[in-house]
CSV table of C-alpha atoms in Angstrom, one decimal:
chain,number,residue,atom,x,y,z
H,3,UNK,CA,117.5,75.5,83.8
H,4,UNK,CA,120.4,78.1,84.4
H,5,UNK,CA,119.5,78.4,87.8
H,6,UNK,CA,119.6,74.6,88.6
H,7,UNK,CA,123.1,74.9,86.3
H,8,UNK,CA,125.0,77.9,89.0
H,9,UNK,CA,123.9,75.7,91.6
H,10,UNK,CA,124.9,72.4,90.8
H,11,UNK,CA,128.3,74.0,89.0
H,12,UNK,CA,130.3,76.5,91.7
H,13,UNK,CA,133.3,76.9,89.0
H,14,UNK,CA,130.4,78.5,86.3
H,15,UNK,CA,131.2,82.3,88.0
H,16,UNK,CA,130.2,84.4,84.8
H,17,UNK,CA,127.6,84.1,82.5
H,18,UNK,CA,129.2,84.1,78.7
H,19,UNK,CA,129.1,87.6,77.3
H,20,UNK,CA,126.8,86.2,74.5
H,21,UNK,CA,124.1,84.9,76.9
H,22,UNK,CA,124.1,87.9,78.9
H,23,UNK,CA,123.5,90.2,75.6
H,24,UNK,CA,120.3,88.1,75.3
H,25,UNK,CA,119.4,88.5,78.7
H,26,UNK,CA,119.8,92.0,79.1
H,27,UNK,CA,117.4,92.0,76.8
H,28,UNK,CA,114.5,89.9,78.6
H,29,UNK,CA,112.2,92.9,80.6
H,30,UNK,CA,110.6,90.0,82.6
H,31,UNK,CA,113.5,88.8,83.8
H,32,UNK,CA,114.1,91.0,86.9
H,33,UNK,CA,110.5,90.2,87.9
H,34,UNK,CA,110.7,86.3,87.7
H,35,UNK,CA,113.5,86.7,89.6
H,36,UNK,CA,111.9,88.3,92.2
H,37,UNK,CA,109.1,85.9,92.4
H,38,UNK,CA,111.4,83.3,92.1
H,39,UNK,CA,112.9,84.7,95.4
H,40,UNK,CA,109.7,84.9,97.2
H,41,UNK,CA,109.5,81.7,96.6
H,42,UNK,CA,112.3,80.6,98.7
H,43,UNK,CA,114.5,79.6,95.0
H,44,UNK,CA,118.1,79.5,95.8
H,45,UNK,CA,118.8,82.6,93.1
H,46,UNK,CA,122.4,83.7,94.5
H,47,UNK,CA,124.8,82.0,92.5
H,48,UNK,CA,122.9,82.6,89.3
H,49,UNK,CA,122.4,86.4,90.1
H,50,UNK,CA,125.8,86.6,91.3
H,51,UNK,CA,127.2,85.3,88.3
H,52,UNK,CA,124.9,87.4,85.8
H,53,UNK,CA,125.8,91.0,87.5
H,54,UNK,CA,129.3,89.7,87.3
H,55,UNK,CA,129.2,90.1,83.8
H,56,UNK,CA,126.5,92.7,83.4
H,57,UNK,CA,128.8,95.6,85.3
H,58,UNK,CA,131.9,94.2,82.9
H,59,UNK,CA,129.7,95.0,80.1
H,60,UNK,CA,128.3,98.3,81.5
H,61,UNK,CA,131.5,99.8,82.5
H,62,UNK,CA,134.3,98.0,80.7
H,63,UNK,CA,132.2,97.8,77.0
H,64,UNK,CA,130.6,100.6,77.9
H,65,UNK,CA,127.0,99.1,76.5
H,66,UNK,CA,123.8,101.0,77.3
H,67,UNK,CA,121.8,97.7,77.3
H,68,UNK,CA,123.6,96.3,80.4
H,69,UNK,CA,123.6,99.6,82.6
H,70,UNK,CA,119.6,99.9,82.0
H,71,UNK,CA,119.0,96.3,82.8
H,72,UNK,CA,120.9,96.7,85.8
H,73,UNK,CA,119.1,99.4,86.8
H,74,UNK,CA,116.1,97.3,86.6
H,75,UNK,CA,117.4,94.8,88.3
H,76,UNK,CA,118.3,97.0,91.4
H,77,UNK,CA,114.5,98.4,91.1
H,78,UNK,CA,112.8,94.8,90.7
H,79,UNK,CA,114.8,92.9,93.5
H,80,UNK,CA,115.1,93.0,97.4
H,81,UNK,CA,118.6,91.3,97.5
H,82,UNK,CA,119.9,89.0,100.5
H,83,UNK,CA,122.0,91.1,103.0
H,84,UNK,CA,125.0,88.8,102.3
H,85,UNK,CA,124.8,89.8,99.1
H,86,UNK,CA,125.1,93.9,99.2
H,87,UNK,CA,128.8,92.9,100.5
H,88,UNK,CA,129.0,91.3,97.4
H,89,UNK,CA,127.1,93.4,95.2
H,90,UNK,CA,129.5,96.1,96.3
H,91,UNK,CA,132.8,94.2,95.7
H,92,UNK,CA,131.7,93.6,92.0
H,93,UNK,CA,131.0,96.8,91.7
H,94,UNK,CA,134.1,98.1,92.5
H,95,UNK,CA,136.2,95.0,90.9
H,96,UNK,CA,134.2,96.6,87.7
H,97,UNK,CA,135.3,100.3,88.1
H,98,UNK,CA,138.9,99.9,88.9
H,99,UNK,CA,139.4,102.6,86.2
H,100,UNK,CA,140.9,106.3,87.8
H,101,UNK,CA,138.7,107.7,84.7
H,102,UNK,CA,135.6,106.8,83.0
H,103,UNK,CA,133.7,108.7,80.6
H,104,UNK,CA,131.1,111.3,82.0
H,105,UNK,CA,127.7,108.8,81.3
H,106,UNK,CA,129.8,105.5,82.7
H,107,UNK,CA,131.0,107.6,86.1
H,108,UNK,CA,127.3,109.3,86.5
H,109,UNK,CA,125.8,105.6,85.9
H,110,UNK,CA,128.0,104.1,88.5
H,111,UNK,CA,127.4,106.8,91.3
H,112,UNK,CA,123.4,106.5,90.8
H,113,UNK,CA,124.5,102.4,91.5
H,114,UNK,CA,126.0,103.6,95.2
H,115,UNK,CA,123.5,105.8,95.6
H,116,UNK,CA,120.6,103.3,95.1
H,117,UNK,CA,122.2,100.8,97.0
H,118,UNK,CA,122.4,103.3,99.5
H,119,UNK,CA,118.8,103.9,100.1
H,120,UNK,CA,117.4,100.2,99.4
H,121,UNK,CA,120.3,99.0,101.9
H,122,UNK,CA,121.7,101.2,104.3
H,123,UNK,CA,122.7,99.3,107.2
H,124,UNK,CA,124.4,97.2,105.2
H,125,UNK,CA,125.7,99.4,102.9
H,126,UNK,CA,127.1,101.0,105.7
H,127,UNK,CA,129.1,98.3,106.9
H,128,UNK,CA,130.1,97.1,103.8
H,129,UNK,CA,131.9,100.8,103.7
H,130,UNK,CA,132.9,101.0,107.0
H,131,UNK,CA,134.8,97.7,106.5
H,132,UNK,CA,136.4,98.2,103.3
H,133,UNK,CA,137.2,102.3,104.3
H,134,UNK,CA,139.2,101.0,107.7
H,135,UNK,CA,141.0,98.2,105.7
H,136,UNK,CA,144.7,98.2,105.8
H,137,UNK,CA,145.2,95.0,103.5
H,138,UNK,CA,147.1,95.2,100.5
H,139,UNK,CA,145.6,93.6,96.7
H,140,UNK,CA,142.5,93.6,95.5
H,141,UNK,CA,140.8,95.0,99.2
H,142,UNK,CA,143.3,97.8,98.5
H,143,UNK,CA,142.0,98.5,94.9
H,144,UNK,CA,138.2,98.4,96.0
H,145,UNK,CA,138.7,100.7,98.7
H,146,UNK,CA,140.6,102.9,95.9
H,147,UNK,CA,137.4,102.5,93.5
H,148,UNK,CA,135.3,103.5,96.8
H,149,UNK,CA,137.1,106.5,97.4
H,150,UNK,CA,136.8,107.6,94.2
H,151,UNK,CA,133.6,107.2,94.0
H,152,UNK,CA,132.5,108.6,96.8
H,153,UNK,CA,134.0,111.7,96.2
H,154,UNK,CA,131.5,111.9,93.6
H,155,UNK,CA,128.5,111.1,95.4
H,156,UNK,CA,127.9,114.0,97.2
H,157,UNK,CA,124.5,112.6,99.0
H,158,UNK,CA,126.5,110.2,101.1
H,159,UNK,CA,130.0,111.9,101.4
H,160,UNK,CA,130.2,113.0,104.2
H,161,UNK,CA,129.3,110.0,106.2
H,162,UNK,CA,131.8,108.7,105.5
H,163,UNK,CA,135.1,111.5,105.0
H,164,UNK,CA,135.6,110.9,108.6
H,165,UNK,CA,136.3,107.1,108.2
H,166,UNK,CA,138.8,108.2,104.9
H,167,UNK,CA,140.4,110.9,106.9
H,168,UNK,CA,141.0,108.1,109.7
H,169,UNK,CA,143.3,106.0,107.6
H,170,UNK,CA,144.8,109.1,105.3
H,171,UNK,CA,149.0,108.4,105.0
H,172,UNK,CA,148.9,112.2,105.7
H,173,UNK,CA,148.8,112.1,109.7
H,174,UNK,CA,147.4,116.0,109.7
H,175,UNK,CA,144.1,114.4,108.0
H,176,UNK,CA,144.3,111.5,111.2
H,177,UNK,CA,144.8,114.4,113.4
H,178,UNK,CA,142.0,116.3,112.2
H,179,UNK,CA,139.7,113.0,111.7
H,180,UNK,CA,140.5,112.0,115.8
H,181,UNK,CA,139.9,115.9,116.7
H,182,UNK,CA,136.5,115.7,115.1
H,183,UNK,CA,135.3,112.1,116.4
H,184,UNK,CA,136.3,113.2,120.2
H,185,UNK,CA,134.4,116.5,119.5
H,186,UNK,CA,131.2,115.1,118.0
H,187,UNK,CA,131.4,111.5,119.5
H,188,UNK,CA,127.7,111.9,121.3
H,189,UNK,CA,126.2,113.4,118.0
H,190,UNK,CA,126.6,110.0,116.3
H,191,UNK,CA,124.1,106.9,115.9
H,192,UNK,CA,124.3,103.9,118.1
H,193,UNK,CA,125.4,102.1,114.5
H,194,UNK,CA,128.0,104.4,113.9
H,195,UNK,CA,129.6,104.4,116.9
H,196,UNK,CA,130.0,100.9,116.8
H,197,UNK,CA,131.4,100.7,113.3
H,198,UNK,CA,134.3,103.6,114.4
H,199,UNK,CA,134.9,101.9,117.8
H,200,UNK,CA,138.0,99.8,116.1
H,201,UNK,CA,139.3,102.6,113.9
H,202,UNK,CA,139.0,105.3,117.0
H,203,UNK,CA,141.5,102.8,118.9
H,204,UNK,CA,143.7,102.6,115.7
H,205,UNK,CA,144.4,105.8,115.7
H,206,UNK,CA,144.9,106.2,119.7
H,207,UNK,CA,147.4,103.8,118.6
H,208,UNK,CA,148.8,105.9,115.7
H,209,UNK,CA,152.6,105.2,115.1
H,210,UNK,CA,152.7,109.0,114.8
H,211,UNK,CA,152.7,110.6,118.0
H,212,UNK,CA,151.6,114.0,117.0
H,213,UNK,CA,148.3,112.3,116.1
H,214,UNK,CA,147.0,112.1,119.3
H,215,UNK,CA,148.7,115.2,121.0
């Protein structure tokens, strides 16, 4: 019934707060959905709208329930690669925050980090894009909440410094990013290559000069 309800209904976006703290509560409910998913079931606006409010409740209300269903949710279902882009931006819509208590900021870089290793070509990507983004609002806030985070998830880190350093307002820190990709250039994956191909011309095309001396 709720899944026939998100999609018949594209203005329901959240599930109400109540009906999610019931079902947070349901340990078969990552499984059905799984099946239901295997079963060709149109689940995405449903699940979309259900994490929606499960990551406001984990982060924001800080309840225990919410991050351990999610958790289960991550293990339980193989999402859609269109929806790890929007996994992702939830995510970071939900930990806009520059602080967070120790548990909330350790629960949200096991999230990256699982994502990480279920999805990594998209995840990838979905970083790549949001990293070289120059757009102001709420892309500019994510990619905030990203940075941040990565900082803190020292498994994946470094994949992705290079890509920070690239669009730092410091131009030392585009200098050194540009040194480092002319220098290690062959090193990198196919993949990589082509995700840096469009910053790698920004910053030939830096508005600072002594950037690509």
């Amino acid at each position: 019934m709720l899944l026939l309800l998100y999609q018949s209904q594209p203005h329901y976006h959240e599930v109400p707060e109540g009906a999610c703290a019931s079902l947070v509560g349901k340990e078969w409910l990552p499984k059905v959905l799984q099946e239901l998913c295997n079963g060709k079931c149109h689940v995405t606006p449903f699940l979309q709208a259900l994490v929606k409010r499960c990551l406001n409740g984990a982060v924001s209300l800080d309840q225990e329930g919410h991050r351990d269903f999610m958790k289960k949710l991550l293990e339980a279902i193989k999402f859609e690669e269109s929806f790890v882009e929007t996994f992702l931006s939830l995510l970071l819509d939900a930990s806009k925050k520059k602080q967070y208590p120790e548990h909330i900021h350790k629960w949200l870089t096991e999230v990256v980090e699982t994502v990480e290793r279920q999805y990594p070509e998209q995840f990838d990507k979905e970083v790549y894009r949001i990293l070289s983004s120059t757009q102001q609002g709420k892309i500019s806030k994510r990619k905030q909440s990203l940075q941040r985070l990565l900082k803190e998830t020292m498994s994946i880190r470094c994949k992705f410094d290079v890509m920070d350093k690239l669009y730092h307002p410091n131009a030392a820190y585009r200098k050194e990013a540009l040194r480092y990709l002319t220098n290690n250039l062959d090193s990198l994956r196919v993949q990589e290559k082509e995700m840096i191909k469009s910053s790698f011309i920004d910053r030939l095309n830096d508005d600072d000069v002594g950037v690509t001396s």
